[in-house]
Each structure stands twice: as C-alpha cells, then as structure tokens.
Amino acid sequence: MTDPIRPTPQPGILDIAPYLPGKSGAPGSKVVKLSANESPLGASSKAIAAFASAAEHLEIYPEGSSRILRDALGEVHGVDPVRIICGNGSDDLLHLLAQTYLGKGDEAVMNRFGFSVYPIITMATGAKIVMVDEDDYTADVDAILAAITERTKIIWLANPNNPTGTYLSDKDVRRLHAALRPDILLVIDSAYAEYVTAADYSVGLDLVGEAENVVMVRTFSKMGLAAARIGWMVGPEHIIDALNRIRGPFNVNLPAQLAGAAATRDVEFTDKLRAHNAKWRQWLTAELDGNAMRVLPSQANFILVLFPDAETAARAFGTLLAGGYVVREVGQSYDIHNGLRISIGSEEAMRGVARILKSMEAAQ
Ligand SMILES: *Cc1c(COP(=O)(O)O)cnc(C)c1O
C-alpha cells in the first residue's frame, strides 16, 4: 500500500520524543503530587487577587509587551525593563531562542542530564542536539567546551539543573562563558534560582549585563504560578529585539501579567517559600542519603534519589504511589533509570515519603 498524500511535518519533527510531564494521581484521587516541582504553599495571595481582578475586563486585549510585568521585574531585580521579554511560561521563551538562533546544520550543546525540553526545541528547528557527559551528575564545563564545533550556536545550561538539582558556581559559569566564541549564545536557565542557598551561586544577571551573548531565563512556575504560565528573560537589547519580532503579539495573557507583577513584588512570600524549601530539602536529603539510597545535593525544590538499580527505583515509585505520593520517574525522559525525582512538598508529605522509603529499605 502506498502512503496517502497528506501534509508532511518538516524533517526531524517526527524524530522528537514528546515531552513527558510529571504524573498526577487519578482524577478524584487523594494522591499528593510531588512530580512537577510545584509550590507546596500555593501562590502569593496578592498574586491570586491580582489574577482575579483581570476577570472584569476579559474582552480587552492585553498590552502586548507585558509592560506591567516588566516594570515590576525591573524594579525588584534592578534591570532596565527594555532588556526584559516575557513569555507564556519560560518554555515559550526557550522555543523563541531556538527558533531565532538555530537552523538546519547548526548544533546546540547541553549536558547529558540537562532539561528534557532542550532537545525538543533544538530538533524542532532542524538543528542537532549534542549531549555531553557530566561529572557525577553535574555539568562539566570542560566537556561542554570540548564539544563545541564551528556549527555550535547555543549552549543550553539549566542552573541549578533539572532533574539533578546540581549547579555550577558563578566562577564555573564565567569560565564557560570566557571560553566561548562571541557568536555562541549561552542560555542560562535559572528556573530554580529562588531556591538556591549556595553562596557561590550567581543567578546570571551580572554576566548578562556584561556580555552580548548571554541570556538568563526565569519562570514563575516553581513559585506557585505554574497554571498561569509566566516566564521572563533578561538579555542584551539585540537579542530581546530579535525575539520580540517573532513572539506572539499577545503572548502573556492579562491575568498572568497582573499575577506575575504582584508575585514579583511579594518578596515576603518568595522568602517564605525559599525558607520552607531549604528546611525540608535538607531534612529529606539527610533522612534518605546513605545505605542503599544516594541523594544528590540539590539547590532546587526537588531532590534526585539514586537507587542501586532500575528495579528498585520502579518498586520505590510503586510503593510511594500506593502510599499516596506520586513522584517523577526519570528513566524514559532522562536516561537515569535508577533515579526518582521528588519535589519538596509539605512537612506531612516529606515525613510520609521518608517513612515509606526507609521502611522499604529496611525490608531489603
Ligand atoms: C520547570 C522548568 C522550566 C519552566 O517551565 P515553564 O514553561 O516556565 O513552566 C524551565 N526550565 C527548567 C530547567 C525547568 O525545570
């Protein structure tokens, strides 16, 4: 039989494995979701009120450049709003970066256990994704540099990284940048910046301010506003200008702009989330690390637990699910078949997860 004649996707599109989101429990079930790094404390009450206030005027198009949100971000983070662009989630901005700077024949480099969206957006442009080995689940600057060819156009770097939770120090990021050709774009994806407590970390803003080939991408998704889909990026004006030419003209809806602006100014809520996360991240890590489980040191709002083998990880996933907790399998998406990623949740959830995993270990 011959294939019917029908519209055909561009070469490479059907080679892409679709993104696998973290699982939820069955509808109506009481399963606690620890699979998508969402906020266990909800959203800022000021952001919720701002979001709701937009309901009065849903017939009017939003201001297209997210001016309200850029002004708030500029004020709180000390950046000229001209150097900020907002997106429908940071995913929107990552796609725009790929579309703007990659094409057929180009290459983008990432570390092997880097964020699983990067291969998708790279291959969607016809470019090739080059994966480099890590140094014990941490991005390896020398390996990234060694993978660069004359075709390299972008380096994707999540810092801290998802799903490992590991990070590069400011010094290491600067060493990476200093060795790059000036035509290679360094994308620093600081999705978990709000949760970092390490003193030698930098969110990337300083470097963005100094260089013509660095951008910093951020999100509100891990801060209680995942459903609203709000991302933002700071970069040199020439890059902001290029992305503004191809973004959706109203890519951030009005409720999201208002909620994002209110959340940005609600520094107290952000501090509360950070403190809760730091406390329970440290507690869960200490509870689980050792014996048969290894917990990678995390600077994010999740931990990656490594089990002796894939079977044990699968059994742990099932036991946790039966106990009311759904966590993130990282075999298929990330090739870490012996790992489970667990979001930092409420105190009750953290104690529940620790109890289940430790009793499983004791029964070995
Ligand atoms: C969650 C996450 C994002 C954010 O995605 P949104 O589209 O803003 O929800 C970006 N990068 C990394 C590394 C992430 O883990």
Coordinates of C-alpha atoms and ligand atoms in Angstrom, one line a residue:
M1 CA 0.0 0.0 0.0
T2 CA 1.3 3.5 -0.8
D3 CA 1.2 6.2 1.8
P4 CA -1.7 8.6 1.3
I5 CA -0.7 12.1 0.2
R6 CA -1.1 14.4 3.1
P7 CA 0.6 17.3 4.9
T8 CA 4.1 16.2 6.0
P9 CA 6.0 17.7 9.0
Q10 CA 9.4 19.2 8.4
P11 CA 12.3 16.7 8.5
G12 CA 13.2 15.8 12.1
I13 CA 9.9 16.7 13.7
L14 CA 8.8 13.1 13.9
D15 CA 12.1 12.1 15.4
I16 CA 11.3 14.1 18.5
A17 CA 10.1 12.2 21.6
P18 CA 7.2 14.3 23.1
Y19 CA 7.8 15.9 26.5
L20 CA 6.6 13.7 29.4
P21 CA 5.2 15.8 32.2
G22 CA 5.3 14.6 35.8
K23 CA 2.3 12.3 36.5
S24 CA -0.8 13.3 38.6
G25 CA -2.9 10.9 40.6
A26 CA -6.1 9.5 39.0
P27 CA -8.8 12.2 38.8
G28 CA -10.5 12.5 42.2
S29 CA -7.8 10.6 44.0
K30 CA -6.1 12.0 47.1
V31 CA -2.6 11.4 45.8
V32 CA -0.1 14.1 46.7
K33 CA 1.7 15.3 43.6
L34 CA 5.5 15.6 44.0
S35 CA 6.3 15.1 40.4
A36 CA 6.4 18.6 38.8
N37 CA 8.2 20.8 41.3
E38 CA 5.1 22.9 42.1
S39 CA 4.8 25.1 45.2
P40 CA 3.6 23.3 48.3
L41 CA 2.4 26.6 49.8
G42 CA 0.2 27.7 46.9
A43 CA 0.6 31.1 45.3
S44 CA 1.1 34.5 46.8
S45 CA -2.3 35.8 48.0
K46 CA -1.5 39.1 46.3
A47 CA -0.9 37.3 43.0
I48 CA -4.2 35.4 43.3
A49 CA -6.1 38.7 44.0
A50 CA -4.4 40.4 41.0
F51 CA -5.2 37.4 38.8
A52 CA -8.9 37.5 39.8
S53 CA -9.1 41.3 39.2
A54 CA -8.5 40.7 35.5
A55 CA -11.8 38.9 35.2
E56 CA -13.6 42.3 35.0
H57 CA -12.2 43.0 31.5
L58 CA -11.7 39.9 29.6
E59 CA -13.0 41.5 26.4
I60 CA -9.9 43.7 26.0
Y61 CA -6.6 42.6 24.5
P62 CA -3.7 42.7 27.0
E63 CA -0.9 45.2 26.4
G64 CA 1.3 43.1 24.2
S65 CA 4.8 43.7 25.7
S66 CA 3.8 42.7 29.2
R67 CA 4.8 46.2 30.3
I68 CA 3.2 45.9 33.8
L69 CA 5.1 42.7 34.5
R70 CA 8.4 44.0 33.0
D71 CA 8.2 47.1 35.1
A72 CA 7.7 45.1 38.3
L73 CA 10.6 42.7 37.4
G74 CA 12.8 45.7 36.5
E75 CA 12.1 47.4 39.8
V76 CA 12.7 44.3 42.0
H77 CA 15.6 42.9 40.2
G78 CA 17.3 46.1 39.2
V79 CA 17.1 45.6 35.5
D80 CA 16.1 48.1 32.7
P81 CA 12.7 46.8 31.5
V82 CA 13.9 47.3 28.0
R83 CA 16.2 44.3 28.5
I84 CA 13.3 42.0 29.6
I85 CA 10.9 39.9 27.5
C86 CA 8.1 37.9 28.9
G87 CA 6.6 34.6 27.7
N88 CA 3.8 32.2 28.1
G89 CA 5.9 30.2 30.6
S90 CA 9.7 30.2 30.1
D91 CA 9.1 27.4 27.7
D92 CA 7.7 30.0 25.3
L93 CA 11.0 31.9 25.5
L94 CA 13.2 28.8 25.2
H95 CA 11.3 28.0 22.0
L96 CA 11.8 31.5 20.7
L97 CA 15.5 31.4 21.4
A98 CA 15.8 28.1 19.4
Q99 CA 13.7 29.4 16.6
T100 CA 15.7 32.6 16.4
Y101 CA 19.3 31.3 16.6
L102 CA 19.2 27.7 15.3
G103 CA 18.5 26.2 11.9
K104 CA 19.4 23.2 9.8
G105 CA 23.1 22.3 10.1
D106 CA 23.5 24.1 13.4
E107 CA 24.3 22.5 16.7
A108 CA 23.3 23.2 20.3
V109 CA 25.2 21.7 23.2
M110 CA 23.8 20.5 26.6
N111 CA 24.8 18.3 29.4
R112 CA 23.5 14.8 29.3
F113 CA 21.1 15.1 32.2
G114 CA 20.0 18.6 31.3
F115 CA 16.4 19.7 31.0
S116 CA 14.5 17.5 28.5
V117 CA 12.9 20.4 26.7
Y118 CA 16.2 21.4 25.2
P119 CA 16.5 18.5 22.7
I120 CA 12.8 19.1 21.7
I121 CA 13.2 22.8 20.8
T122 CA 16.6 22.2 19.2
M123 CA 15.4 19.4 16.9
A124 CA 12.2 21.3 16.1
T125 CA 14.4 23.8 14.2
G126 CA 16.3 21.1 12.2
A127 CA 19.4 21.7 14.3
K128 CA 21.3 18.9 16.1
I129 CA 21.5 18.5 19.9
V130 CA 24.9 17.5 21.2
M131 CA 24.8 15.8 24.6
V132 CA 28.0 15.8 26.7
D133 CA 28.9 13.7 29.7
E134 CA 28.6 15.1 33.2
D135 CA 30.9 14.9 36.1
D136 CA 29.0 12.9 38.6
Y137 CA 25.6 14.3 37.6
T138 CA 26.9 17.9 37.4
A139 CA 27.5 19.9 34.2
D140 CA 31.2 19.6 33.2
V141 CA 32.5 22.9 31.8
D142 CA 35.5 21.3 30.1
A143 CA 33.3 18.6 28.4
I144 CA 30.9 21.3 27.1
L145 CA 33.8 23.3 25.7
A146 CA 35.3 20.2 24.1
A147 CA 32.0 19.6 22.3
I148 CA 31.9 22.9 20.5
T149 CA 32.4 22.9 16.8
E150 CA 32.1 25.7 14.2
R151 CA 28.5 24.7 13.9
T152 CA 27.7 25.4 17.6
K153 CA 25.2 28.2 18.1
I154 CA 23.7 27.7 21.5
I155 CA 24.8 26.3 24.9
W156 CA 21.7 25.3 27.0
L157 CA 22.5 25.4 30.7
A158 CA 19.9 24.9 33.4
N159 CA 21.5 26.2 36.6
P160 CA 20.6 24.6 39.0
N161 CA 19.8 21.8 36.7
N162 CA 16.5 19.8 36.4
P163 CA 16.3 16.8 37.2
T164 CA 19.6 16.5 39.1
G165 CA 19.4 19.6 41.3
T166 CA 23.1 20.2 41.0
Y167 CA 24.6 23.6 40.0
L168 CA 27.6 25.4 38.7
S169 CA 29.2 28.1 40.7
D170 CA 29.5 31.7 39.4
K171 CA 33.2 31.0 38.8
D172 CA 32.5 28.0 36.6
V173 CA 29.8 29.7 34.6
R174 CA 32.1 32.6 34.0
R175 CA 34.9 30.2 33.0
L176 CA 32.5 28.6 30.5
H177 CA 31.5 31.9 29.1
A178 CA 35.0 33.3 28.8
A179 CA 36.0 30.3 26.6
L180 CA 33.0 30.7 24.2
R181 CA 33.3 32.3 20.8
P182 CA 31.3 35.5 20.8
D183 CA 28.8 34.2 18.3
I184 CA 27.7 31.4 20.5
L185 CA 24.7 32.1 22.7
L186 CA 24.9 31.0 26.4
V187 CA 21.4 30.4 27.7
I188 CA 21.3 30.3 31.5
D189 CA 18.0 28.8 32.5
S190 CA 17.7 29.8 36.2
A191 CA 14.2 28.2 36.7
Y192 CA 15.1 27.3 40.3
A193 CA 17.0 30.5 41.2
E194 CA 14.6 31.4 44.0
Y195 CA 15.5 28.2 45.8
V196 CA 19.3 28.4 45.7
T197 CA 21.1 28.9 49.0
A198 CA 24.7 28.2 47.9
A199 CA 26.9 31.3 48.5
D200 CA 29.0 30.8 45.4
Y201 CA 26.0 30.7 43.0
S202 CA 25.0 33.6 40.7
V203 CA 21.7 33.8 39.0
G204 CA 23.5 35.1 35.9
L205 CA 22.3 38.7 35.8
D206 CA 25.8 40.2 36.2
L207 CA 27.1 38.2 33.3
V208 CA 24.1 39.1 31.1
G209 CA 24.8 42.7 31.8
E210 CA 28.4 42.4 30.7
A211 CA 28.1 40.3 27.6
E212 CA 26.4 40.4 24.2
N213 CA 25.9 36.6 24.0
V214 CA 24.3 35.6 27.3
V215 CA 20.7 35.5 28.4
M216 CA 19.0 34.5 31.7
V217 CA 15.6 32.8 31.5
R218 CA 13.3 32.6 34.5
T219 CA 9.9 31.3 35.4
F220 CA 7.1 31.8 38.0
S221 CA 6.0 28.1 37.6
K222 CA 8.1 26.8 40.5
M223 CA 6.9 29.7 42.7
G224 CA 3.2 28.9 42.9
L225 CA 2.0 30.1 39.5
A226 CA 2.5 27.1 37.2
A227 CA -1.0 27.2 35.9
A228 CA -0.8 30.9 34.9
R229 CA 2.2 30.2 32.5
I230 CA 4.6 33.1 33.1
G231 CA 8.2 33.3 32.1
W232 CA 10.7 36.1 31.6
M233 CA 14.1 36.6 30.2
V234 CA 16.8 39.2 30.5
G235 CA 19.3 39.7 27.7
P236 CA 21.2 42.2 25.6
E237 CA 19.0 44.5 23.6
H238 CA 19.8 43.0 20.3
I239 CA 18.5 39.6 21.4
I240 CA 15.4 41.0 23.1
D241 CA 14.7 42.9 19.8
A242 CA 15.1 39.7 17.7
L243 CA 12.7 37.7 19.9
N244 CA 10.2 40.5 20.0
R245 CA 9.9 40.3 16.2
I246 CA 8.6 36.7 16.3
R247 CA 6.9 36.2 19.6
G248 CA 3.1 36.0 19.7
P249 CA 1.9 39.6 19.8
F250 CA -0.1 39.0 23.0
N251 CA 1.9 36.0 24.3
V252 CA 1.3 36.7 28.0
N253 CA -2.4 37.0 29.0
L254 CA -3.6 39.8 31.2
P255 CA -4.4 37.7 34.4
A256 CA -0.8 36.3 34.1
Q257 CA 0.8 39.7 33.7
L258 CA -1.0 41.0 36.7
A259 CA -0.4 37.9 38.8
G260 CA 3.3 37.9 37.8
A261 CA 3.7 41.6 38.7
A262 CA 2.1 41.1 42.1
A263 CA 4.1 37.9 42.8
T264 CA 7.3 39.7 41.9
R265 CA 6.7 42.4 44.5
D266 CA 5.6 39.9 47.1
V267 CA 9.1 39.3 48.2
E268 CA 7.9 38.1 51.6
F269 CA 6.0 35.2 50.0
T270 CA 9.1 34.2 48.0
D271 CA 11.2 34.3 51.1
K272 CA 8.7 32.1 52.9
L273 CA 8.8 29.5 50.1
R274 CA 12.6 29.6 50.0
A275 CA 12.8 29.0 53.8
H276 CA 10.3 26.2 53.7
N277 CA 12.1 24.6 50.8
A278 CA 15.6 24.9 52.3
K279 CA 14.4 23.3 55.6
W280 CA 12.7 20.3 54.1
R281 CA 15.2 19.8 51.3
Q282 CA 17.9 19.5 53.9
W283 CA 15.8 17.3 56.1
L284 CA 14.7 14.9 53.3
T285 CA 18.2 14.7 52.0
A286 CA 19.6 13.8 55.4
E287 CA 16.9 11.2 56.0
L288 CA 17.4 9.3 52.8
D289 CA 21.0 9.7 51.9
G290 CA 23.2 6.8 52.7
N291 CA 22.9 3.0 52.7
A292 CA 21.2 1.9 49.5
M293 CA 19.9 5.4 48.5
R294 CA 22.1 8.2 47.3
V295 CA 20.6 11.7 47.2
L296 CA 22.4 14.2 45.0
P297 CA 23.0 17.5 46.8
S298 CA 20.2 19.8 45.5
Q299 CA 19.9 23.6 45.2
A300 CA 16.4 23.3 43.7
N301 CA 12.9 22.5 45.1
F302 CA 13.3 18.8 44.5
I303 CA 15.8 16.1 45.1
L304 CA 17.1 13.3 42.9
V305 CA 17.3 10.0 44.7
L306 CA 19.5 7.3 43.1
F307 CA 18.7 3.7 43.9
P308 CA 21.0 0.7 43.4
D309 CA 19.2 -0.3 40.2
A310 CA 16.2 0.4 38.0
E311 CA 14.1 -2.3 39.5
T312 CA 14.5 -0.8 43.0
A313 CA 13.6 2.6 41.7
A314 CA 10.5 1.2 40.0
R315 CA 9.5 -0.6 43.2
A316 CA 10.0 2.6 45.2
F317 CA 7.8 4.5 42.7
G318 CA 5.1 2.0 43.1
T319 CA 5.3 1.8 46.9
L320 CA 5.2 5.6 47.1
L321 CA 2.2 5.7 44.8
A322 CA 0.4 3.1 46.9
G323 CA 1.2 5.2 49.9
G324 CA -0.4 8.3 48.3
Y325 CA 2.6 10.1 46.7
V326 CA 3.3 10.4 43.0
V327 CA 6.9 11.3 42.2
R328 CA 8.8 11.7 38.9
E329 CA 10.3 8.8 37.1
V330 CA 13.4 9.9 35.2
G331 CA 14.2 6.8 33.2
Q332 CA 12.5 7.5 29.9
S333 CA 12.9 11.3 29.8
Y334 CA 16.4 11.5 31.3
D335 CA 18.0 8.1 31.0
I336 CA 18.5 7.9 34.7
H337 CA 16.8 4.6 35.2
N338 CA 17.7 4.1 38.8
G339 CA 16.5 7.5 39.8
L340 CA 13.4 9.2 41.1
R341 CA 12.9 12.9 41.4
I342 CA 10.9 14.0 44.4
S343 CA 9.6 17.6 44.7
I344 CA 9.9 19.2 48.1
G345 CA 6.4 19.4 49.5
S346 CA 4.6 20.0 52.8
E347 CA 6.1 18.8 56.1
E348 CA 3.5 16.0 56.1
A349 CA 4.4 14.9 52.6
M350 CA 8.1 14.9 53.3
R351 CA 7.7 12.8 56.5
G352 CA 5.4 10.4 54.6
V353 CA 7.9 9.9 51.8
A354 CA 10.8 9.4 54.1
R355 CA 8.8 6.9 56.2
I356 CA 7.9 4.8 53.1
L357 CA 11.3 4.8 51.5
K358 CA 13.1 4.0 54.7
S359 CA 10.8 1.1 55.6
M360 CA 11.2 -0.2 52.1
E361 CA 15.0 0.0 52.6
A362 CA 14.8 -1.8 55.9
A363 CA 12.8 -4.6 54.4
Q364 CA 15.6 -5.4 51.8
Ligands
LIG1 C1 10.2 23.9 35.1 C2 11.3 24.4 34.3 C3 11.2 25.4 33.3 C4 9.9 26.2 33.3 O1 9.0 26.0 32.5 P1 7.7 26.9 32.4 O2 7.4 26.8 30.9 O3 8.1 28.3 32.8 O4 6.7 26.3 33.3 C5 12.3 25.9 32.6 N1 13.5 25.3 32.8 C6 13.7 24.3 33.6 C7 15.0 23.7 33.8 C8 12.6 23.8 34.4 O5 12.8 22.8 35.3

